[in-house]
C-alpha positions as YAML, in Angstrom:
chain: A
units: angstrom
residues:
- id: 1
  name: MET
  ca: [-8.33, 14.02, -22.02]
- id: 2
  name: LYS
  ca: [-4.57, 14.01, -21.60]
- id: 3
  name: SER
  ca: [-2.90, 15.08, -18.41]
- id: 4
  name: PHE
  ca: [0.44, 16.83, -18.06]
- id: 5
  name: LEU
  ca: [1.98, 13.62, -16.71]
- id: 6
  name: THR
  ca: [0.65, 11.46, -19.55]
- id: 7
  name: GLU
  ca: [1.63, 14.00, -22.16]
- id: 8
  name: SER
  ca: [5.18, 14.56, -20.92]
- id: 9
  name: ILE
  ca: [6.15, 10.96, -20.12]
- id: 10
  name: ALA
  ca: [4.37, 9.27, -23.01]
- id: 11
  name: THR
  ca: [6.05, 11.48, -25.58]
- id: 12
  name: THR
  ca: [9.55, 10.89, -24.18]
- id: 13
  name: CYS
  ca: [9.43, 7.08, -24.02]
- id: 14
  name: ASP
  ca: [10.46, 5.20, -27.17]
- id: 15
  name: PRO
  ca: [8.97, 1.65, -27.14]
- id: 16
  name: SER
  ca: [11.61, 0.44, -29.61]
- id: 17
  name: GLU
  ca: [14.35, 1.29, -27.08]
- id: 18
  name: CYS
  ca: [12.51, 0.62, -23.83]
- id: 19
  name: ARG
  ca: [12.06, -3.13, -23.19]
- id: 20
  name: SER
  ca: [10.78, -4.93, -20.09]
- id: 21
  name: ARG
  ca: [13.74, -7.32, -20.18]
- id: 22
  name: ASP
  ca: [15.89, -4.24, -19.54]
- id: 23
  name: ASN
  ca: [13.66, -3.18, -16.63]
- id: 24
  name: CYS
  ca: [12.03, -0.50, -18.75]
- id: 25
  name: ALA
  ca: [8.42, -0.09, -19.85]
- id: 26
  name: CYS
  ca: [6.69, 2.79, -21.58]
- id: 27
  name: MET
  ca: [3.30, 3.90, -20.32]
- id: 28
  name: SER
  ca: [0.56, 1.75, -21.86]
- id: 29
  name: MET
  ca: [-3.00, 0.56, -21.32]
- id: 30
  name: LYS
  ca: [-1.92, -3.00, -22.26]
- id: 31
  name: PRO
  ca: [-0.35, -5.50, -19.82]
- id: 32
  name: PRO
  ca: [3.40, -6.04, -20.33]
- id: 33
  name: GLU
  ca: [4.73, -8.96, -22.36]
- id: 34
  name: ASN
  ca: [1.22, -9.67, -23.74]
- id: 35
  name: LEU
  ca: [0.09, -11.10, -20.40]
- id: 36
  name: ASN
  ca: [-3.59, -11.86, -20.00]
- id: 37
  name: ALA
  ca: [-5.17, -9.04, -17.96]
- id: 38
  name: SER
  ca: [-7.10, -11.55, -15.82]
- id: 39
  name: ALA
  ca: [-3.79, -13.13, -14.72]
- id: 40
  name: MET
  ca: [-2.19, -9.84, -13.66]
- id: 41
  name: PRO
  ca: [-1.60, -9.53, -9.90]
- id: 42
  name: GLN
  ca: [-3.48, -6.72, -8.21]
- id: 43
  name: PHE
  ca: [-2.11, -4.79, -5.27]
- id: 44
  name: VAL
  ca: [-4.06, -2.88, -2.65]
- id: 45
  name: MET
  ca: [-2.07, -1.06, 0.00]
- id: 46
  name: LEU
  ca: [-3.69, -0.06, 3.26]
- id: 47
  name: THR
  ca: [-1.91, 2.76, 5.04]
- id: 48
  name: PHE
  ca: [-2.86, 4.86, 8.04]
- id: 49
  name: ASP
  ca: [-1.22, 7.98, 9.43]
- id: 50
  name: ASP
  ca: [-0.78, 9.44, 12.90]
- id: 51
  name: ALA
  ca: [-1.75, 8.36, 16.40]
- id: 52
  name: ILE
  ca: [-2.94, 4.84, 17.25]
- id: 53
  name: ASN
  ca: [-5.14, 4.96, 20.33]
- id: 54
  name: GLU
  ca: [-8.53, 3.97, 21.77]
- id: 55
  name: GLN
  ca: [-10.31, 6.25, 19.29]
- id: 56
  name: ASN
  ca: [-9.25, 4.22, 16.26]
- id: 57
  name: MET
  ca: [-8.06, 0.84, 17.56]
- id: 58
  name: GLY
  ca: [-11.54, -0.72, 17.44]
- id: 59
  name: PHE
  ca: [-11.75, 0.04, 13.73]
- id: 60
  name: TYR
  ca: [-8.27, -1.40, 13.09]
- id: 61
  name: ARG
  ca: [-9.13, -4.60, 15.01]
- id: 62
  name: HIS
  ca: [-12.31, -5.03, 12.98]
- id: 63
  name: LEU
  ca: [-10.57, -4.32, 9.67]
- id: 64
  name: LEU
  ca: [-7.53, -6.53, 10.27]
- id: 65
  name: GLU
  ca: [-9.01, -9.32, 12.40]
- id: 66
  name: PRO
  ca: [-6.71, -12.34, 11.91]
- id: 67
  name: GLY
  ca: [-8.41, -15.24, 10.18]
- id: 68
  name: LYS
  ca: [-11.39, -13.15, 9.12]
- id: 69
  name: ARG
  ca: [-9.94, -11.11, 6.26]
- id: 70
  name: ARG
  ca: [-7.56, -12.89, 3.93]
- id: 71
  name: ASN
  ca: [-5.79, -12.25, 0.66]
- id: 72
  name: ARG
  ca: [-7.57, -14.46, -1.87]
- id: 73
  name: ALA
  ca: [-4.40, -15.09, -3.87]
- id: 74
  name: ASN
  ca: [-2.26, -16.56, -1.08]
- id: 75
  name: GLY
  ca: [-4.52, -16.95, 1.97]
- id: 76
  name: CYS
  ca: [-2.47, -14.58, 4.12]
- id: 77
  name: ASN
  ca: [-4.15, -12.28, 6.60]
- id: 78
  name: VAL
  ca: [-4.74, -8.74, 5.40]
- id: 79
  name: ALA
  ca: [-2.26, -6.28, 6.90]
- id: 80
  name: ALA
  ca: [-1.60, -2.56, 6.77]
- id: 81
  name: THR
  ca: [1.24, -0.09, 7.19]
- id: 82
  name: PHE
  ca: [0.87, 2.38, 10.04]
- id: 83
  name: PHE
  ca: [2.84, 5.63, 9.86]
- id: 84
  name: VAL
  ca: [2.90, 6.40, 13.57]
- id: 85
  name: SER
  ca: [3.30, 9.80, 15.20]
- id: 86
  name: ALA
  ca: [3.89, 10.22, 18.92]
- id: 87
  name: ASN
  ca: [1.81, 13.36, 19.37]
- id: 88
  name: HIS
  ca: [-1.09, 14.35, 17.20]
- id: 89
  name: PRO
  ca: [-4.07, 16.68, 17.68]
- id: 90
  name: ALA
  ca: [-6.29, 13.57, 17.67]
- id: 91
  name: GLY
  ca: [-4.38, 12.14, 20.64]
- id: 92
  name: HIS
  ca: [-1.21, 10.37, 21.73]
- id: 93
  name: THR
  ca: [-0.11, 6.98, 20.44]
- id: 94
  name: ASP
  ca: [-0.64, 4.03, 22.76]
- id: 95
  name: TYR
  ca: [2.33, 1.79, 22.03]
- id: 96
  name: SER
  ca: [0.62, -1.33, 23.40]
- id: 97
  name: PHE
  ca: [-1.78, -0.99, 20.45]
- id: 98
  name: VAL
  ca: [1.17, -0.50, 18.09]
- id: 99
  name: HIS
  ca: [2.66, -3.76, 19.40]
- id: 100
  name: GLU
  ca: [-0.68, -5.55, 18.93]
- id: 101
  name: LEU
  ca: [-0.94, -4.40, 15.30]
- id: 102
  name: HIS
  ca: [2.65, -5.45, 14.60]
- id: 103
  name: SER
  ca: [2.09, -8.87, 16.18]
- id: 104
  name: VAL
  ca: [-0.70, -9.66, 13.68]
- id: 105
  name: GLY
  ca: [1.48, -8.81, 10.68]
- id: 106
  name: SER
  ca: [1.13, -5.09, 10.10]
- id: 107
  name: GLU
  ca: [4.13, -2.92, 9.34]
- id: 108
  name: ILE
  ca: [4.97, -0.02, 11.64]
- id: 109
  name: ALA
  ca: [6.74, 3.02, 10.21]
- id: 110
  name: ILE
  ca: [7.67, 6.36, 11.75]
- id: 111
  name: HIS
  ca: [5.91, 9.58, 10.85]
- id: 112
  name: SER
  ca: [7.01, 12.87, 12.40]
- id: 113
  name: ILE
  ca: [8.94, 11.44, 15.34]
- id: 114
  name: THR
  ca: [12.36, 12.92, 16.01]
...
C-alpha cells in the first residue's frame, strides 16, 4: 500500500541525478552506497515533554540510571531530551530535578516557556 508521502516523493526523485556524494538520496528500502544492513548505525531518540517533578522523576531515574543503561555501540550512558514547560496541568517543574537530569548527560530544551 502506498502512502501519499511515498507516492509524491518517490515519483519526484530521479536516482540518476540524486547521488549520496552530493548529499542527496532518493527514498529506498536499500542501505545507501551498498552498505551491509547489519553495519548500519541505528538511532533511538528518547524525548519527554512538559513538567519534571516528583510524579515522574522516579521513572526518569530508573530509566536513565548512570552505569546501568549503556549504548552498546560506544558504551556511553543512555540519555534523553526533555522539553520542559514551567506550568503544566500535571504540575510545576522542579528545576532541581532538571539540573539532576542535565548533570547525567540529558539535554534540556524549552517547551512553552516565554
